[in-house]
Tab-separated table of C-alpha atoms in Angstrom:
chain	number	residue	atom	x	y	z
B	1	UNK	CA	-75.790	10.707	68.597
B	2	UNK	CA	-72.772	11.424	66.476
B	3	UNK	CA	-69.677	9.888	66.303
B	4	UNK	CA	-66.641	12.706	66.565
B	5	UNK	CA	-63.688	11.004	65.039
B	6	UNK	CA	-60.446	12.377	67.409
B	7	UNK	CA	-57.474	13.194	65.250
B	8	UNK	CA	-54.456	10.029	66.552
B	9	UNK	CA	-51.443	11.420	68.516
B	10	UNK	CA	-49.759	10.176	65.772
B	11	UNK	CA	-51.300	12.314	63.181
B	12	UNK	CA	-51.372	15.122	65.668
B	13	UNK	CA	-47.365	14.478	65.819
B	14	UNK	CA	-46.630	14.144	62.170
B	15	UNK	CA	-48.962	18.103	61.781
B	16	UNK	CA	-46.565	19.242	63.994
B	17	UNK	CA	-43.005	18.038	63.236
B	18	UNK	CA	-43.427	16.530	60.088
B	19	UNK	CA	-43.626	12.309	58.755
B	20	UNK	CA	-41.690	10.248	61.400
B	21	UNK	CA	-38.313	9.709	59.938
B	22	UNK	CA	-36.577	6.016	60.555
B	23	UNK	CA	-35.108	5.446	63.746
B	24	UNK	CA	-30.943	6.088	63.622
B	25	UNK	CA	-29.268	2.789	64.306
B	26	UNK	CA	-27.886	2.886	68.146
B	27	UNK	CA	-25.088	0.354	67.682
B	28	UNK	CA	-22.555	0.614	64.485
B	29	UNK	CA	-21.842	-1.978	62.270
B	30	UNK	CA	-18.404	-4.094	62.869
B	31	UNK	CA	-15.741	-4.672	59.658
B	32	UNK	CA	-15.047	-8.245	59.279
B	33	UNK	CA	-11.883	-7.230	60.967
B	34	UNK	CA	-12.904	-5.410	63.888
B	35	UNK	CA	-15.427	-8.607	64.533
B	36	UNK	CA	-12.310	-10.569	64.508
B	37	UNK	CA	-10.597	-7.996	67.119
B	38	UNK	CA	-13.118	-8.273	69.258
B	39	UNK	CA	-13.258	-12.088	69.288
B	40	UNK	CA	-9.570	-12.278	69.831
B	41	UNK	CA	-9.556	-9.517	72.539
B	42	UNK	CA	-12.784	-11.477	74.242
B	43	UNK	CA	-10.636	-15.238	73.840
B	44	UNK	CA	-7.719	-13.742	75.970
B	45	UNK	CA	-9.852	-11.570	78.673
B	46	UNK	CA	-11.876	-15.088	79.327
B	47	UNK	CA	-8.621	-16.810	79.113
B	48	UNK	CA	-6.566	-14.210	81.612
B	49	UNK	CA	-9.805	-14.222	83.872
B	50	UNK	CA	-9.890	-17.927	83.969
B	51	UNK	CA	-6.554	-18.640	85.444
B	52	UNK	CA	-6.119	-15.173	86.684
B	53	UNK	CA	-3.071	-14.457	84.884
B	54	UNK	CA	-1.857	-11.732	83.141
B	55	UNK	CA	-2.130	-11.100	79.112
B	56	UNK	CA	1.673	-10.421	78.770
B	57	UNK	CA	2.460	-13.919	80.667
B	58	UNK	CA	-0.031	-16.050	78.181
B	59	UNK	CA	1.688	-13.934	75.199
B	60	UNK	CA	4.931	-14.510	76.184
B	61	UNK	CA	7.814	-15.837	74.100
B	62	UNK	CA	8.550	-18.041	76.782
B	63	UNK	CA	6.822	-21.591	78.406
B	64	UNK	CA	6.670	-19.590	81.551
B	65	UNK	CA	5.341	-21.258	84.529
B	66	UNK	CA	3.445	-24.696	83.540
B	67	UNK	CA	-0.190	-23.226	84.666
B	68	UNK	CA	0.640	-20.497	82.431
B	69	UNK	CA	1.258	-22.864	79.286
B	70	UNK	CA	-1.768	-24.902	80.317
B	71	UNK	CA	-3.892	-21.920	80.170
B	72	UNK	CA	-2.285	-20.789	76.870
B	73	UNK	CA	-2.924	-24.050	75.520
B	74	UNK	CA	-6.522	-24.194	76.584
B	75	UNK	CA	-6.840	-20.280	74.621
B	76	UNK	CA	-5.520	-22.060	71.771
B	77	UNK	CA	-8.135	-25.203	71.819
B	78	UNK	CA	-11.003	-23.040	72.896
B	79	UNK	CA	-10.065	-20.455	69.490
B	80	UNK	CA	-9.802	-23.134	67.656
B	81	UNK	CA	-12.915	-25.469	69.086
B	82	UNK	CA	-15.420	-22.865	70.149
B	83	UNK	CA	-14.299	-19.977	68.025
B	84	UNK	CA	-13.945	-21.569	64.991
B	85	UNK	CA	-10.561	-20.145	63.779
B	86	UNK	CA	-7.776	-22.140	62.405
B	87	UNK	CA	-4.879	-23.164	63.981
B	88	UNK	CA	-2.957	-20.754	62.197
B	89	UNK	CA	-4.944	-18.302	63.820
B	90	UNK	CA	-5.587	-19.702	66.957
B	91	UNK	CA	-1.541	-20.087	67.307
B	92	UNK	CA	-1.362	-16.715	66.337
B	93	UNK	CA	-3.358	-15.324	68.825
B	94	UNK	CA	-1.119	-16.509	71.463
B	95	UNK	CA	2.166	-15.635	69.300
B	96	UNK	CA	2.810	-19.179	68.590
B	97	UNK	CA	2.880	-21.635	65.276
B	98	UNK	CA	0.116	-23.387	63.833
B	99	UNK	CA	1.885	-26.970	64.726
B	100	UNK	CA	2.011	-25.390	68.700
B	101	UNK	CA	-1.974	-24.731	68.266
B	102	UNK	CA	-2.764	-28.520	66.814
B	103	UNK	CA	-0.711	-29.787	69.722
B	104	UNK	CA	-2.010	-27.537	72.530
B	105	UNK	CA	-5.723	-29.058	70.923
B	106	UNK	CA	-4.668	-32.501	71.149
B	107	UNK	CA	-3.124	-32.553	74.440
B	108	UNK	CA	-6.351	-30.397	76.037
B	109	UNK	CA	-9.087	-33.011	74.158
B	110	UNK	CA	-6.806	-35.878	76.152
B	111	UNK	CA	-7.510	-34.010	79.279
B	112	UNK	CA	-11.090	-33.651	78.355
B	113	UNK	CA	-11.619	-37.523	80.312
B	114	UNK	CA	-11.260	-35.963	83.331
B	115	UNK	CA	-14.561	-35.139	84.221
B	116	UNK	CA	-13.761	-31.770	86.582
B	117	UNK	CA	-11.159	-30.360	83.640
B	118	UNK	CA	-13.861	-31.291	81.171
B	119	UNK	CA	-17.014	-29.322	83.324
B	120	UNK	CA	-14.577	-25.865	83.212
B	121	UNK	CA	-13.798	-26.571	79.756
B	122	UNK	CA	-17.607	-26.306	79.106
B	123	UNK	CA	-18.232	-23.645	81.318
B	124	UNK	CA	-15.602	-21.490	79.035
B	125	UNK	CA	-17.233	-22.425	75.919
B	126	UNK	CA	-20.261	-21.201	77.075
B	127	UNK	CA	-19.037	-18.136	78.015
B	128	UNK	CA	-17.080	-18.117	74.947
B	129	UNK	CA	-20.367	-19.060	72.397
B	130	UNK	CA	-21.960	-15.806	74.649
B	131	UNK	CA	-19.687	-13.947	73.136
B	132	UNK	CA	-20.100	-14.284	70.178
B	133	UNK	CA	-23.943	-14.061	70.239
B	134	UNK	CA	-23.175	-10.654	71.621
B	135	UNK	CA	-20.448	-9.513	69.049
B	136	UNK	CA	-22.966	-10.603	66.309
B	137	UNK	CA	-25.691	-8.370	68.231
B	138	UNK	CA	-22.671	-5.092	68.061
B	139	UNK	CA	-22.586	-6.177	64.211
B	140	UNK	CA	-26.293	-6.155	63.655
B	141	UNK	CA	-26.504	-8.967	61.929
């Protein structure tokens, strides 16, 4: 008996259309500073949702209320812990001075004993370190 070799859909693909041409990439690439948009935006949407607060009360000029300033300070620490930015940018974020930032960090790492403060301070840095897997994904790197 002979063997009958059967032509691949593949090669019965490439007769047809023509060699398979690369795949077009779904998601675009991110600038350096759109990454850094994105990472700021997603700091003050976990921050709002946290405390259920609006963005123009944690960016106010103002103290505002004192669970307001908590939360701010909190943004600040988890920028600067989590995120890894600066306090200059941390502060920033929250339209307040470097020397604001280093204090909001100290004051949340002395509430850190507290073993119910520290457990939501975790859960936000997961959620945080999630999101920043998932703006590297959007970057393709």
């Amino acid at each position: 008996m002979r063997s009958v070799e059967y032509p691949s859909t593949k090669s019965r693909l490439e007769a047809r259309r023509g060699p398979a041409r690369p795949r077009r990439r779904v998601v675009a690439t991110l600038s350096p500073d759109e990454d850094y948009a994105m990472l700021r935006g997603f700091i003050m949407l976990v921050v709002c949702w946290a405390w259920r607060i609006p963005q123009t009360e944690l960016i106010a000029t103002t103290r505002c209320r004192a669970e307001v300033a908590w939360a701010r300070q909190v943004g600040m620490y988890l920028a600067h812990v989590s995120c890894g930015m600066s306090l200059s940018e941390s502060g920033r974020l929250f339209g307040r001075d470097r020397t604001t930032a280093a204090h909001a960090c100290r004051l949340v790492e002395d509430e850190r004993d507290d073993p119910a403060i520290d457990a939501s301070l975790d859960a936000l840095d997961a959620v945080l370190r999630v999101g920043r897997i998932l703006v590297r994904c959007c970057e393709g790197a």
